[in-house]
Amino acid sequence: MAMATHEHRVVLFHACLLLLLAFGLGPSVAADRSTYIVHMDKSVMPKDFAAPSHWYSSTLKSVTTTLMSTNSGAVTGDEPHLLYTYDHAVHGFSAVLSKEELQALEKSPGFVSAHLDVTGKMDTTHTYRFLSLNDVSGLWPASKYGEDVIVGVIDTGIWPESECFNDLGMTEIPARWNGTCDGAGTDFDPSLCNRKLIGARYFNKGAITHLPPGTRVSNTTRDAVGHGTHTSSTVAGNYVPGASFFGYAEGTSRGIAPRARVAMYKVISEGGVYTSDVIAGIDQAIADGVDVISISMGFDGVPLYEDPIAVAGFHAMAKGVFLSSSAGNEGPELNTLHNGIPWTLTVGASSVDRDFAGQLTLGNGETIFGWSLFPANALINDYPLIYNETIKTCNTTDLPSNSIVLCEMSEYLSVFEQIEFIAESPVAGAILVSNDSFLFEAGDLPCPATVISPKEGERVITYAKNDVAPTASIKFQQTVLGTTPAPAVSSYTSRGPSPSYRGILKPDLVAPGTRILAGWSPISGAAELGSNIVLSSDFNLISGTSMACPHAAGVAALLKGAHPDWTPAAIRSAMMTTSSQVDNTLSPIKDVGNNYEAATPLAMGAGHVDPNRALDPGLVYDAGPQDYVNLLCALNYTSNQISAIVGSSNYSCSSPSLDLNYPSFIVFSNSSSTVQRFRRTVTNVGDGGATTYKVTVNHPSTFKLIVSPGTLVFREKFEKRSFVVSVADSERRHGKVAYGSIMWTDGGNHTVRSPVVIV
């Protein structure tokens, strides 16, 4: 089951190397001084400097010297104050400067440009902005924000009192809605439903049969876990100002489709999750009249005909209901994906351009931003900084009180063990030195600490050793927007090929899944303080493909609102072929689980979802129930196995085919002479009518792609054209997985891209 627990709370943070916004950091800024982001040309750095940070500090000092010389030894106001340096996001630094100092700095060798730092208005989940959804143009206004689209969420239930499900601004419930708000549970009155939360049901009969006799069972749709409240508010939560996770990610919360309706189908209870309950939940959702289903779970090691999501999802697809499912959290290894269902969307997880920090200020004035999610409004100010051979790895609870300890990395002790020792010790705070990506992607921080990189750790250690009385301060609840690179494929997200059916390239795409803030159940712990204090919250920051799935479902709901006549396959195609392959530095999307190398389609599918481009994809690869039946027939399933999926023995296997009309390609080859051919048909959905598309083929030298014909001419909208893709293997591949793509372009606004993988 792909559920984001404490073990799957993941964050990507690049410390002070990233471009940070100003959040009142450092000393107060005088009226005649401002904070600036300064870009420098690193290539002209003199060789005398060991590191760019030294060069930047020297450059600032030279500003003071220049002004003193110009003003006959007098300098008005404080000296320029360096906030932090950058070496990855940009080359340069931020500093507090007067206009006079800025003018002097502009004459320095290597100066490129400077601009005022700005305070960003942070919005949770923030991902709507990261996905470029806006009120002026694109998918939001085109779909009326998902108005009257109904999303069924299959999950752990819902907390109906959450402000995410208020119905302010919602229109009347669509007359086609057949569902109800189940009031059988004593703690879930039907009156708690409204024009936003229009349905709530629970399904636990299967789970009950696996419980010991006499076990108390909660017959309610109420969410005691938090997971269902989080996913449902991510996909379609209403606007909630003032949301945050203990001061982090503060702003206005909203779902991806904020005007869509929510119906909760609780299939996970005390007894766990069982296929019978999942099928019952999806079945009821279809009957109730949902348009989109979001299901953030999966079943491992089962064939399609035994997978409840595959079986029930087939019927959803046949009724025109779009189903979004999560890829799983078992990455970064290949072959770990558990929702490789051909007729659903399979979603992997990625990061967003928002991080969370603890600001470390040393006694010498140097400021470093480390990763932190310590859930308290605390300022640990001017405490002695302790670093010595006895406790330098923080491998004991016997740490000095009223101090900040510096904890080195240890080959014998994990950073998580260090955190446990610190949480149970009397120290005022801690500085952890770590490059453990699992901490940033899966770690909570119950102790007052900030985590810095080994490179930054060297600077702090040098200061701690050489200063007569070293001190440090830590400020928490720092939120940073605009971090780079983003998106990046999260290391925990499961990878293809799909074990359930390898003939379709999965996952289909990735969507925001790391550190997503959304609604939460207040009776489920959201954070910890120390070793035994559990904190509750109406919002939570959690990570997993469970969070990515409702993002994609929300985009699908918007597309359904804008194009109510599109089939589930057309919606999926639009999302896949318009997805992005570059991050916010315009470089190829990176894979955290593969040492930040370029992400491959086995990790990110077609790419990162791009909602506004999906609104107008130009061409779509469509498919209907019979196309999937043809695939099942070609898989040599028995008639009973096919019937289990289709739901009837009344199906036709007259045209079996493994070549599904899918927007991506995967080839399994054991021979250099292998040539595999795919026939595809695309439908023109552009508003321009007559148009011509030409193909561009990208492939490495280790295999060859040929597309015929290379030009597709459409005379009118909804016209179809077919082509053949030939994939030829070669000895140069040496059995290594290789990747390519084909792109159809009309010379205007449409680029229709499909990834190609040969294994």
Coordinates of N, CA and C in Angstrom, one line a residue, residues 576-582 606 613 617-619 621 663-665 682 692-699 705-712 714 723-725 740-747 749-756:
M576 N 0.4 13.1 -20.4 CA 1.7 12.5 -20.7 C 2.5 13.2 -21.8
T577 N 1.8 13.5 -22.9 CA 2.5 14.0 -24.1 C 2.9 15.5 -23.9
T578 N 2.3 16.2 -23.0 CA 2.7 17.6 -22.8 C 3.5 17.7 -21.5
S579 N 3.9 16.7 -20.9 CA 4.7 16.8 -19.6 C 6.1 17.3 -19.9
S580 N 6.7 17.9 -18.9 CA 8.0 18.5 -19.0 C 9.1 17.6 -18.6
Q581 N 10.3 17.8 -19.3 CA 11.5 17.0 -19.0 C 12.6 17.8 -18.5
V582 N 12.3 19.1 -18.2 CA 13.3 20.0 -17.7 C 12.9 20.6 -16.3
A606 N 6.8 9.8 -18.8 CA 6.9 10.8 -19.8 C 7.5 12.1 -19.3
R613 N -0.4 23.1 -20.3 CA -0.1 22.6 -21.7 C -1.0 21.4 -22.0
P617 N -3.4 19.8 -26.0 CA -2.3 18.9 -26.4 C -2.0 18.8 -27.8
G618 N -3.0 19.2 -28.6 CA -2.9 19.0 -30.1 C -3.4 17.7 -30.6
L619 N -2.7 16.6 -30.2 CA -3.0 15.3 -30.6 C -3.2 14.4 -29.3
Y621 N -3.6 10.1 -28.0 CA -3.6 8.7 -28.2 C -4.8 8.2 -27.4
P663 N 0.7 6.3 -25.3 CA 1.5 7.4 -25.6 C 3.0 7.2 -25.2
S664 N 3.4 6.0 -25.0 CA 4.8 5.7 -24.7 C 5.2 4.3 -25.2
F665 N 6.5 4.0 -25.2 CA 6.9 2.8 -25.9 C 8.0 2.1 -25.0
V682 N -3.3 8.7 -33.7 CA -3.5 9.9 -32.9 C -4.7 10.6 -33.5
T692 N -0.7 20.3 -40.0 CA 0.2 19.3 -40.4 C 1.3 19.1 -39.3
Y693 N 1.5 17.9 -38.9 CA 2.5 17.6 -37.9 C 3.7 16.8 -38.5
K694 N 4.9 17.2 -38.1 CA 6.1 16.5 -38.5 C 6.8 15.9 -37.3
V695 N 7.5 14.8 -37.6 CA 8.1 14.0 -36.5 C 9.6 14.4 -36.3
T696 N 10.0 14.4 -35.1 CA 11.4 14.5 -34.7 C 11.8 13.3 -33.9
V697 N 12.8 12.6 -34.2 CA 13.2 11.4 -33.5 C 14.5 11.6 -32.8
N698 N 14.5 11.3 -31.5 CA 15.7 11.4 -30.7 C 16.1 10.0 -30.1
H699 N 17.3 9.6 -30.4 CA 17.7 8.3 -29.9 C 19.2 8.2 -29.8
L705 N 15.5 4.4 -34.1 CA 14.1 4.7 -34.2 C 13.7 5.1 -35.6
I706 N 12.7 4.5 -36.2 CA 12.2 5.0 -37.5 C 10.7 5.2 -37.4
V707 N 10.2 6.3 -37.8 CA 8.8 6.6 -37.8 C 8.3 6.8 -39.2
S708 N 7.3 6.1 -39.6 CA 6.7 6.2 -40.9 C 5.2 6.2 -40.9
P709 N 4.6 7.2 -41.6 CA 5.2 8.3 -42.3 C 5.8 9.4 -41.3
G710 N 6.6 10.3 -41.8 CA 7.2 11.3 -40.9 C 6.3 12.6 -40.9
T711 N 5.2 12.6 -41.6 CA 4.3 13.7 -41.7 C 2.9 13.3 -41.6
L712 N 2.1 13.9 -40.7 CA 0.7 13.6 -40.6 C -0.1 14.8 -40.9
F714 N -3.8 16.6 -41.2 CA -5.2 16.6 -40.7 C -6.0 17.7 -41.4
F723 N 0.5 5.9 -37.7 CA 1.9 5.8 -38.1 C 2.5 4.6 -37.4
V724 N 3.7 4.2 -37.9 CA 4.4 3.0 -37.4 C 5.7 3.4 -36.8
V725 N 6.1 3.0 -35.6 CA 7.4 3.2 -35.0 C 8.1 1.9 -35.0
G740 N 15.0 7.0 -25.6 CA 14.9 7.9 -26.7 C 13.5 8.5 -26.6
S741 N 13.1 9.2 -27.7 CA 11.7 9.8 -27.8 C 11.4 10.1 -29.2
I742 N 10.1 10.3 -29.4 CA 9.6 10.8 -30.7 C 8.7 12.0 -30.4
M743 N 8.8 13.0 -31.2 CA 8.0 14.2 -31.0 C 7.3 14.7 -32.3
W744 N 6.0 14.9 -32.2 CA 5.2 15.4 -33.3 C 5.0 16.9 -33.0
T745 N 5.4 17.7 -34.0 CA 5.2 19.2 -33.8 C 4.5 19.8 -35.0
D746 N 3.6 20.8 -34.8 CA 2.9 21.4 -35.9 C 3.5 22.8 -36.3
G747 N 4.7 23.1 -35.8 CA 5.3 24.3 -36.1 C 4.7 25.5 -35.3
N749 N 2.1 25.8 -31.5 CA 2.2 25.7 -30.0 C 2.1 24.2 -29.5
H750 N 2.1 23.3 -30.5 CA 1.9 21.9 -30.0 C 3.1 21.0 -30.2
T751 N 3.6 20.4 -29.2 CA 4.6 19.4 -29.2 C 4.1 18.2 -28.5
V752 N 4.0 17.1 -29.2 CA 3.4 15.8 -28.7 C 4.5 14.8 -28.6
R753 N 5.0 14.6 -27.3 CA 6.2 13.8 -27.1 C 5.9 12.5 -26.5
S754 N 6.6 11.4 -26.9 CA 6.4 10.1 -26.3 C 7.8 9.5 -26.0
P755 N 8.0 9.1 -24.8 CA 9.3 8.4 -24.5 C 9.4 7.0 -25.0
V756 N 10.6 6.6 -25.3 CA 10.9 5.2 -25.8 C 12.0 4.6 -24.9

